[in-house]
Amino acid sequence: IARRRLAKYLEQRPPFSSVGFSLNDNIMRELGQGIIIGGGMMTIIFITEYSLGMVTLSFKPLTLFEMSRLFGASVFIFVMGAAGEELLFRGYLFQTMVEGTGKIIAVVAFALFFGYAHWKNPNVTTFSLINVTLAGVWLSIAYFKTRTLWFPIALHFSWNFLQNHIFSF
C-alpha cells in the first residue's frame, strides 16, 4: 500500500502499473506463455535427469479428494509465493533502480539479492545458489520482455510448482 501511495502521490504514476501489474489485453497470453515456458524447462530437466538415471519415479496412492485438495492448496501457495517474490525482486524498487542506474546494475544487484534470499533453502549448495542467482537474471529478462510482472510470475510459479509438487525435486 505504501509503494502504491508513493507512486501515485510523489511520482504521479498509476499505482498498479508502477509495480508491474499493468492491466492490459496481454495478461492471459503472458501468464500462459510463462506457465508453458517455465513448466517446459522444468520438464526438460526432469526428463534429462530421468534419462541419465539421476532420478527415479515413485507414486504415492491418494484418493481423488486428497489429490484435488493437495493440488488446489499447492497452486494457491505457489502462486502467492511467486507473486510475492516477483513483487519484491522485480517490482517497484527494481524498476526504480533500473531508471536510476540502468538495467545491468539493477539486474546484477537484484539477482544477487534474490540468490542471497534463498541461501537458507533446504539442501542448499553453492551450485544451487548460483542457479537461483541466474534465475534472478532470467526473471529480470522476463520482466523486460513485457514490462509487467505477469510473465515472470507465471515463469516463477510454474518452475517452482512443477519442481516441488509434480517432480518432487
Tab-separated table of N, CA, C and O in Angstrom, residues 57-160:
chain	number	residue	atom	x	y	z
A	57	LEU	N	11.197	-42.776	-10.408
A	57	LEU	CA	9.788	-42.450	-10.215
A	57	LEU	C	9.202	-43.294	-9.093
A	57	LEU	O	9.487	-44.486	-8.993
A	58	SER	N	8.385	-42.669	-8.282
A	58	SER	CA	7.591	-43.388	-7.297
A	58	SER	C	6.288	-42.616	-7.138
A	58	SER	O	6.254	-41.397	-7.303
A	59	PHE	N	5.235	-43.342	-6.865
A	59	PHE	CA	3.925	-42.722	-6.765
A	59	PHE	C	3.328	-42.993	-5.395
A	59	PHE	O	3.454	-44.095	-4.864
A	60	LYS	N	2.701	-41.985	-4.848
A	60	LYS	CA	2.028	-42.116	-3.570
A	60	LYS	C	0.539	-42.246	-3.853
A	60	LYS	O	-0.053	-41.359	-4.475
A	61	PRO	N	-0.065	-43.339	-3.436
A	61	PRO	CA	-1.500	-43.501	-3.715
A	61	PRO	C	-2.338	-42.502	-2.907
A	61	PRO	O	-2.212	-42.421	-1.692
A	62	LEU	N	-3.131	-41.728	-3.623
A	62	LEU	CA	-4.012	-40.738	-2.998
A	62	LEU	C	-5.409	-40.885	-3.585
A	62	LEU	O	-5.564	-41.253	-4.750
A	63	THR	N	-6.403	-40.542	-2.793
A	63	THR	CA	-7.770	-40.517	-3.308
A	63	THR	C	-7.932	-39.283	-4.186
A	63	THR	O	-7.123	-38.343	-4.123
A	64	LEU	N	-8.981	-39.259	-4.969
A	64	LEU	CA	-9.261	-38.099	-5.815
A	64	LEU	C	-9.442	-36.849	-4.961
A	64	LEU	O	-8.950	-35.771	-5.303
A	65	PHE	N	-10.109	-36.989	-3.831
A	65	PHE	CA	-10.297	-35.852	-2.926
A	65	PHE	C	-8.949	-35.357	-2.397
A	65	PHE	O	-8.690	-34.149	-2.386
A	66	GLU	N	-8.075	-36.255	-1.985
A	66	GLU	CA	-6.759	-35.872	-1.477
A	66	GLU	C	-5.933	-35.186	-2.564
A	66	GLU	O	-5.274	-34.172	-2.298
A	67	MET	N	-5.972	-35.741	-3.769
A	67	MET	CA	-5.232	-35.124	-4.881
A	67	MET	C	-5.760	-33.727	-5.182
A	67	MET	O	-4.981	-32.791	-5.378
A	68	SER	N	-7.083	-33.576	-5.212
A	68	SER	CA	-7.685	-32.275	-5.509
A	68	SER	C	-7.345	-31.248	-4.445
A	68	SER	O	-6.988	-30.109	-4.758
A	69	ARG	N	-7.461	-31.647	-3.191
A	69	ARG	CA	-7.155	-30.731	-2.089
A	69	ARG	C	-5.687	-30.329	-2.106
A	69	ARG	O	-5.349	-29.152	-1.994
A	70	LEU	N	-4.808	-31.297	-2.289
A	70	LEU	CA	-3.370	-31.027	-2.331
A	70	LEU	C	-3.004	-30.161	-3.530
A	70	LEU	O	-2.232	-29.207	-3.414
A	71	PHE	N	-3.583	-30.465	-4.683
A	71	PHE	CA	-3.319	-29.686	-5.895
A	71	PHE	C	-3.778	-28.236	-5.705
A	71	PHE	O	-3.022	-27.299	-5.986
A	72	GLY	N	-5.000	-28.046	-5.235
A	72	GLY	CA	-5.527	-26.692	-5.042
A	72	GLY	C	-4.723	-25.886	-4.043
A	72	GLY	O	-4.397	-24.715	-4.283
A	73	ALA	N	-4.377	-26.509	-2.925
A	73	ALA	CA	-3.577	-25.814	-1.911
A	73	ALA	C	-2.198	-25.470	-2.464
A	73	ALA	O	-1.683	-24.371	-2.235
A	74	SER	N	-1.600	-26.396	-3.207
A	74	SER	CA	-0.265	-26.153	-3.773
A	74	SER	C	-0.296	-25.031	-4.803
A	74	SER	O	0.586	-24.179	-4.819
A	75	VAL	N	-1.291	-25.031	-5.674
A	75	VAL	CA	-1.408	-23.950	-6.655
A	75	VAL	C	-1.499	-22.612	-5.926
A	75	VAL	O	-0.783	-21.660	-6.258
A	76	PHE	N	-2.355	-22.531	-4.928
A	76	PHE	CA	-2.527	-21.279	-4.182
A	76	PHE	C	-1.206	-20.836	-3.553
A	76	PHE	O	-0.779	-19.691	-3.703
A	77	ILE	N	-0.544	-21.750	-2.851
A	77	ILE	CA	0.701	-21.417	-2.158
A	77	ILE	C	1.779	-20.982	-3.147
A	77	ILE	O	2.470	-19.978	-2.926
A	78	PHE	N	1.918	-21.712	-4.251
A	78	PHE	CA	2.971	-21.376	-5.209
A	78	PHE	C	2.659	-20.106	-6.004
A	78	PHE	O	3.576	-19.371	-6.359
A	79	VAL	N	1.391	-19.822	-6.282
A	79	VAL	CA	1.032	-18.558	-6.942
A	79	VAL	C	1.352	-17.390	-6.011
A	79	VAL	O	1.958	-16.394	-6.427
A	80	MET	N	0.962	-17.514	-4.749
A	80	MET	CA	1.214	-16.428	-3.798
A	80	MET	C	2.729	-16.225	-3.594
A	80	MET	O	3.195	-15.081	-3.535
A	81	GLY	N	3.466	-17.321	-3.499
A	81	GLY	CA	4.918	-17.207	-3.336
A	81	GLY	C	5.581	-16.548	-4.531
A	81	GLY	O	6.421	-15.647	-4.372
A	82	ALA	N	5.206	-16.984	-5.725
A	82	ALA	CA	5.796	-16.405	-6.940
A	82	ALA	C	5.423	-14.933	-7.073
A	82	ALA	O	6.285	-14.098	-7.379
A	83	ALA	N	4.165	-14.604	-6.837
A	83	ALA	CA	3.726	-13.206	-6.942
A	83	ALA	C	4.441	-12.339	-5.910
A	83	ALA	O	4.911	-11.234	-6.232
A	84	GLY	N	4.551	-12.834	-4.686
A	84	GLY	CA	5.227	-12.064	-3.638
A	84	GLY	C	6.701	-11.848	-3.941
A	84	GLY	O	7.220	-10.728	-3.801
A	85	GLU	N	7.386	-12.908	-4.381
A	85	GLU	CA	8.806	-12.756	-4.697
A	85	GLU	C	9.019	-11.855	-5.899
A	85	GLU	O	9.951	-11.049	-5.920
A	86	GLU	N	8.178	-11.976	-6.908
A	86	GLU	CA	8.343	-11.106	-8.078
A	86	GLU	C	8.060	-9.656	-7.732
A	86	GLU	O	8.742	-8.751	-8.217
A	87	LEU	N	7.075	-9.419	-6.895
A	87	LEU	CA	6.789	-8.052	-6.466
A	87	LEU	C	7.981	-7.491	-5.688
A	87	LEU	O	8.379	-6.345	-5.888
A	88	LEU	N	8.585	-8.308	-4.840
A	88	LEU	CA	9.732	-7.870	-4.055
A	88	LEU	C	10.973	-7.667	-4.919
A	88	LEU	O	11.666	-6.649	-4.796
A	89	PHE	N	11.270	-8.627	-5.796
A	89	PHE	CA	12.533	-8.605	-6.522
A	89	PHE	C	12.480	-7.950	-7.895
A	89	PHE	O	13.518	-7.630	-8.464
A	90	ARG	N	11.311	-7.771	-8.477
A	90	ARG	CA	11.215	-7.117	-9.769
A	90	ARG	C	10.093	-6.085	-9.818
A	90	ARG	O	9.671	-5.637	-10.867
A	91	GLY	N	9.631	-5.667	-8.663
A	91	GLY	CA	8.577	-4.671	-8.565
A	91	GLY	C	9.124	-3.256	-8.522
A	91	GLY	O	10.112	-2.926	-9.190
A	92	TYR	N	8.499	-2.443	-7.711
A	92	TYR	CA	8.772	-1.006	-7.659
A	92	TYR	C	10.248	-0.669	-7.427
A	92	TYR	O	10.823	0.148	-8.146
A	93	LEU	N	10.879	-1.291	-6.427
A	93	LEU	CA	12.275	-0.948	-6.121
A	93	LEU	C	13.211	-1.293	-7.280
A	93	LEU	O	14.089	-0.502	-7.645
A	94	PHE	N	13.016	-2.477	-7.860
A	94	PHE	CA	13.825	-2.890	-9.013
A	94	PHE	C	13.625	-1.925	-10.176
A	94	PHE	O	14.593	-1.444	-10.783
A	95	GLN	N	12.374	-1.635	-10.478
A	95	GLN	CA	12.063	-0.773	-11.614
A	95	GLN	C	12.601	0.636	-11.405
A	95	GLN	O	13.097	1.271	-12.354
A	96	THR	N	12.554	1.116	-10.170
A	96	THR	CA	13.107	2.432	-9.867
A	96	THR	C	14.624	2.424	-10.000
A	96	THR	O	15.218	3.371	-10.520
A	97	MET	N	15.257	1.329	-9.561
A	97	MET	CA	16.707	1.223	-9.694
A	97	MET	C	17.117	1.163	-11.166
A	97	MET	O	18.140	1.742	-11.554
A	98	VAL	N	16.336	0.473	-11.986
A	98	VAL	CA	16.618	0.428	-13.426
A	98	VAL	C	16.620	1.844	-13.996
A	98	VAL	O	17.515	2.207	-14.764
A	99	GLU	N	15.631	2.637	-13.609
A	99	GLU	CA	15.553	4.016	-14.105
A	99	GLU	C	16.746	4.847	-13.642
A	99	GLU	O	17.234	5.696	-14.377
A	100	GLY	N	17.217	4.594	-12.421
A	100	GLY	CA	18.294	5.404	-11.860
A	100	GLY	C	19.690	4.942	-12.231
A	100	GLY	O	20.600	5.769	-12.365
A	101	THR	N	19.896	3.639	-12.399
A	101	THR	CA	21.252	3.125	-12.621
A	101	THR	C	21.425	2.411	-13.951
A	101	THR	O	22.550	2.166	-14.369
A	102	GLY	N	20.336	2.020	-14.574
A	102	GLY	CA	20.403	1.232	-15.804
A	102	GLY	C	20.093	-0.223	-15.518
A	102	GLY	O	20.113	-0.680	-14.376
A	103	LYS	N	19.834	-0.947	-16.602
A	103	LYS	CA	19.410	-2.345	-16.484
A	103	LYS	C	20.463	-3.248	-15.862
A	103	LYS	O	20.157	-4.057	-14.990
A	104	ILE	N	21.697	-3.149	-16.313
A	104	ILE	CA	22.726	-4.106	-15.891
A	104	ILE	C	22.970	-4.038	-14.388
A	104	ILE	O	22.981	-5.073	-13.708
A	105	ILE	N	23.173	-2.858	-13.855
A	105	ILE	CA	23.434	-2.726	-12.415
A	105	ILE	C	22.232	-3.215	-11.609
A	105	ILE	O	22.389	-3.949	-10.633
A	106	ALA	N	21.035	-2.839	-12.023
A	106	ALA	CA	19.831	-3.264	-11.293
A	106	ALA	C	19.657	-4.782	-11.355
A	106	ALA	O	19.348	-5.417	-10.341
A	107	VAL	N	19.857	-5.365	-12.524
A	107	VAL	CA	19.693	-6.819	-12.669
A	107	VAL	C	20.715	-7.552	-11.810
A	107	VAL	O	20.366	-8.491	-11.084
A	108	VAL	N	21.969	-7.143	-11.861
A	108	VAL	CA	23.006	-7.806	-11.068
A	108	VAL	C	22.709	-7.662	-9.572
A	108	VAL	O	22.758	-8.642	-8.813
A	109	ALA	N	22.374	-6.462	-9.137
A	109	ALA	CA	22.100	-6.225	-7.715
A	109	ALA	C	20.921	-7.069	-7.233
A	109	ALA	O	21.001	-7.731	-6.182
A	110	PHE	N	19.836	-7.058	-7.978
A	110	PHE	CA	18.657	-7.797	-7.533
A	110	PHE	C	18.798	-9.309	-7.730
A	110	PHE	O	18.215	-10.082	-6.977
A	111	ALA	N	19.590	-9.740	-8.706
A	111	ALA	CA	19.855	-11.182	-8.850
A	111	ALA	C	20.670	-11.678	-7.660
A	111	ALA	O	20.395	-12.760	-7.121
A	112	LEU	N	21.653	-10.895	-7.236
A	112	LEU	CA	22.440	-11.266	-6.055
A	112	LEU	C	21.560	-11.269	-4.805
A	112	LEU	O	21.657	-12.168	-3.963
A	113	PHE	N	20.688	-10.297	-4.697
A	113	PHE	CA	19.743	-10.228	-3.582
A	113	PHE	C	18.802	-11.442	-3.616
A	113	PHE	O	18.523	-12.053	-2.583
A	114	PHE	N	18.341	-11.811	-4.790
A	114	PHE	CA	17.468	-12.977	-4.974
A	114	PHE	C	18.192	-14.253	-4.535
A	114	PHE	O	17.631	-15.080	-3.803
A	115	GLY	N	19.434	-14.405	-4.956
A	115	GLY	CA	20.226	-15.563	-4.544
A	115	GLY	C	20.432	-15.579	-3.034
A	115	GLY	O	20.248	-16.610	-2.376
A	116	TYR	N	20.792	-14.435	-2.470
A	116	TYR	CA	21.010	-14.330	-1.028
A	116	TYR	C	19.743	-14.682	-0.245
A	116	TYR	O	19.818	-15.348	0.791
A	117	ALA	N	18.606	-14.264	-0.734
A	117	ALA	CA	17.340	-14.532	-0.048
A	117	ALA	C	17.011	-16.025	0.007
A	117	ALA	O	16.199	-16.456	0.814
A	118	HIS	N	17.648	-16.816	-0.852
A	118	HIS	CA	17.386	-18.259	-0.900
A	118	HIS	C	18.497	-19.090	-0.247
A	118	HIS	O	18.495	-20.306	-0.335
A	119	TRP	N	19.438	-18.471	0.422
A	119	TRP	CA	20.591	-19.206	0.946
A	119	TRP	C	20.237	-20.149	2.082
A	119	TRP	O	21.002	-21.061	2.388
A	120	LYS	N	19.075	-20.003	2.689
A	120	LYS	CA	18.664	-20.928	3.753
A	120	LYS	C	17.644	-21.955	3.259
A	120	LYS	O	17.009	-22.627	4.062
A	121	ASN	N	17.493	-22.070	1.954
A	121	ASN	CA	16.609	-23.108	1.409
A	121	ASN	C	17.088	-24.482	1.876
A	121	ASN	O	18.280	-24.675	2.103
A	122	PRO	N	16.169	-25.453	1.960
A	122	PRO	CA	16.600	-26.805	2.326
A	122	PRO	C	17.598	-27.364	1.309
A	122	PRO	O	17.458	-27.143	0.108
A	123	ASN	N	18.605	-28.046	1.789
A	123	ASN	CA	19.615	-28.711	0.959
A	123	ASN	C	20.360	-27.757	0.032
A	123	ASN	O	20.773	-28.149	-1.059
A	124	VAL	N	20.534	-26.517	0.434
A	124	VAL	CA	21.191	-25.527	-0.412
A	124	VAL	C	22.671	-25.871	-0.582
A	124	VAL	O	23.313	-26.387	0.324
A	125	THR	N	23.172	-25.618	-1.781
A	125	THR	CA	24.588	-25.798	-2.101
A	125	THR	C	25.070	-24.547	-2.824
A	125	THR	O	24.261	-23.709	-3.241
A	126	THR	N	26.357	-24.437	-2.989
A	126	THR	CA	26.899	-23.319	-3.760
A	126	THR	C	26.343	-23.347	-5.183
A	126	THR	O	25.959	-22.310	-5.735
A	127	PHE	N	26.273	-24.535	-5.770
A	127	PHE	CA	25.740	-24.688	-7.123
A	127	PHE	C	24.281	-24.231	-7.195
A	127	PHE	O	23.900	-23.512	-8.124
A	128	SER	N	23.476	-24.612	-6.207
A	128	SER	CA	22.063	-24.211	-6.241
A	128	SER	C	21.911	-22.706	-6.055
A	128	SER	O	21.031	-22.090	-6.663
A	129	LEU	N	22.766	-22.088	-5.236
A	129	LEU	CA	22.710	-20.637	-5.069
A	129	LEU	C	23.099	-19.909	-6.352
A	129	LEU	O	22.511	-18.882	-6.689
A	130	ILE	N	24.085	-20.446	-7.059
A	130	ILE	CA	24.450	-19.860	-8.357
A	130	ILE	C	23.267	-19.969	-9.317
A	130	ILE	O	22.936	-19.006	-10.018
A	131	ASN	N	22.602	-21.124	-9.324
A	131	ASN	CA	21.430	-21.302	-10.189
A	131	ASN	C	20.307	-20.355	-9.827
A	131	ASN	O	19.652	-19.782	-10.714
A	132	VAL	N	20.060	-20.166	-8.538
A	132	VAL	CA	18.994	-19.249	-8.116
A	132	VAL	C	19.348	-17.816	-8.511
A	132	VAL	O	18.485	-17.053	-8.963
A	133	THR	N	20.615	-17.446	-8.370
A	133	THR	CA	21.045	-16.105	-8.775
A	133	THR	C	20.861	-15.919	-10.283
A	133	THR	O	20.363	-14.872	-10.726
A	134	LEU	N	21.219	-16.932	-11.053
A	134	LEU	CA	20.984	-16.866	-12.506
A	134	LEU	C	19.490	-16.818	-12.818
A	134	LEU	O	19.084	-16.145	-13.780
A	135	ALA	N	18.679	-17.500	-12.017
A	135	ALA	CA	17.223	-17.419	-12.203
A	135	ALA	C	16.746	-15.990	-11.971
A	135	ALA	O	15.815	-15.525	-12.633
A	136	GLY	N	17.403	-15.272	-11.060
A	136	GLY	CA	17.070	-13.864	-10.855
A	136	GLY	C	17.321	-13.037	-12.104
A	136	GLY	O	16.545	-12.139	-12.443
A	137	VAL	N	18.394	-13.347	-12.816
A	137	VAL	CA	18.674	-12.672	-14.085
A	137	VAL	C	17.608	-13.055	-15.102
A	137	VAL	O	17.053	-12.190	-15.802
A	138	TRP	N	17.302	-14.351	-15.207
A	138	TRP	CA	16.300	-14.874	-16.143
A	138	TRP	C	14.939	-14.202	-15.909
A	138	TRP	O	14.283	-13.767	-16.862
A	139	LEU	N	14.539	-14.085	-14.654
A	139	LEU	CA	13.245	-13.481	-14.350
A	139	LEU	C	13.256	-11.973	-14.620
A	139	LEU	O	12.229	-11.399	-15.003
A	140	SER	N	14.400	-11.334	-14.465
A	140	SER	CA	14.510	-9.912	-14.805
A	140	SER	C	14.366	-9.708	-16.309
A	140	SER	O	13.695	-8.771	-16.761
A	141	ILE	N	14.975	-10.590	-17.081
A	141	ILE	CA	14.834	-10.516	-18.538
A	141	ILE	C	13.368	-10.709	-18.923
A	141	ILE	O	12.859	-10.015	-19.811
A	142	ALA	N	12.682	-11.614	-18.237
A	142	ALA	CA	11.256	-11.827	-18.488
A	142	ALA	C	10.468	-10.550	-18.204
A	142	ALA	O	9.555	-10.197	-18.956
A	143	TYR	N	10.830	-9.840	-17.151
A	143	TYR	CA	10.169	-8.563	-16.866
A	143	TYR	C	10.412	-7.577	-18.017
A	143	TYR	O	9.484	-6.925	-18.490
A	144	PHE	N	11.655	-7.465	-18.469
A	144	PHE	CA	11.966	-6.507	-19.529
A	144	PHE	C	11.252	-6.844	-20.838
A	144	PHE	O	10.962	-5.957	-21.626
A	145	LYS	N	10.985	-8.118	-21.064
A	145	LYS	CA	10.280	-8.517	-22.293
A	145	LYS	C	8.882	-7.901	-22.355
A	145	LYS	O	8.432	-7.496	-23.419
A	146	THR	N	8.207	-7.829	-21.210
A	146	THR	CA	6.816	-7.368	-21.206
A	146	THR	C	6.596	-6.063	-20.446
A	146	THR	O	5.559	-5.440	-20.597
A	147	ARG	N	7.555	-5.694	-19.602
A	147	ARG	CA	7.424	-4.537	-18.705
A	147	ARG	C	6.242	-4.684	-17.741
A	147	ARG	O	5.681	-3.704	-17.267
A	148	THR	N	5.868	-5.929	-17.462
A	148	THR	CA	4.891	-6.233	-16.424
A	148	THR	C	5.425	-7.416	-15.616
A	148	THR	O	6.403	-8.056	-16.011
A	149	LEU	N	4.775	-7.719	-14.510
A	149	LEU	CA	5.182	-8.857	-13.685
A	149	LEU	C	4.425	-10.140	-14.019
A	149	LEU	O	4.743	-11.193	-13.482
A	150	TRP	N	3.448	-10.077	-14.898
A	150	TRP	CA	2.634	-11.270	-15.192
A	150	TRP	C	3.477	-12.414	-15.755
A	150	TRP	O	3.344	-13.557	-15.312
A	151	PHE	N	4.320	-12.121	-16.721
A	151	PHE	CA	5.147	-13.150	-17.342
A	151	PHE	C	6.149	-13.754	-16.341
A	151	PHE	O	6.212	-14.973	-16.179
A	152	PRO	N	6.941	-12.929	-15.601
A	152	PRO	CA	7.847	-13.533	-14.632
A	152	PRO	C	7.127	-14.271	-13.501
A	152	PRO	O	7.627	-15.292	-13.016
A	153	ILE	N	5.966	-13.808	-13.089
A	153	ILE	CA	5.211	-14.526	-12.053
A	153	ILE	C	4.833	-15.910	-12.565
A	153	ILE	O	4.975	-16.908	-11.855
A	154	ALA	N	4.352	-15.990	-13.788
A	154	ALA	CA	3.950	-17.285	-14.353
A	154	ALA	C	5.159	-18.208	-14.526
A	154	ALA	O	5.069	-19.406	-14.235
A	155	LEU	N	6.286	-17.678	-14.984
A	155	LEU	CA	7.511	-18.478	-15.092
A	155	LEU	C	7.916	-19.016	-13.715
A	155	LEU	O	8.190	-20.204	-13.552
A	156	HIS	N	7.958	-18.121	-12.749
A	156	HIS	CA	8.372	-18.451	-11.394
A	156	HIS	C	7.423	-19.491	-10.787
A	156	HIS	O	7.871	-20.477	-10.193
A	157	PHE	N	6.119	-19.271	-10.951
A	157	PHE	CA	5.121	-20.213	-10.420
A	157	PHE	C	5.297	-21.599	-11.027
A	157	PHE	O	5.394	-22.593	-10.306
A	158	SER	N	5.328	-21.676	-12.351
A	158	SER	CA	5.354	-22.997	-12.986
A	158	SER	C	6.665	-23.725	-12.699
A	158	SER	O	6.675	-24.940	-12.496
A	159	TRP	N	7.754	-23.002	-12.655
A	159	TRP	CA	9.045	-23.601	-12.327
A	159	TRP	C	8.982	-24.223	-10.928
A	159	TRP	O	9.282	-25.396	-10.738
A	160	ASN	N	8.576	-23.425	-9.939
A	160	ASN	CA	8.539	-23.910	-8.560
A	160	ASN	C	7.478	-24.985	-8.354
A	160	ASN	O	7.705	-25.969	-7.647
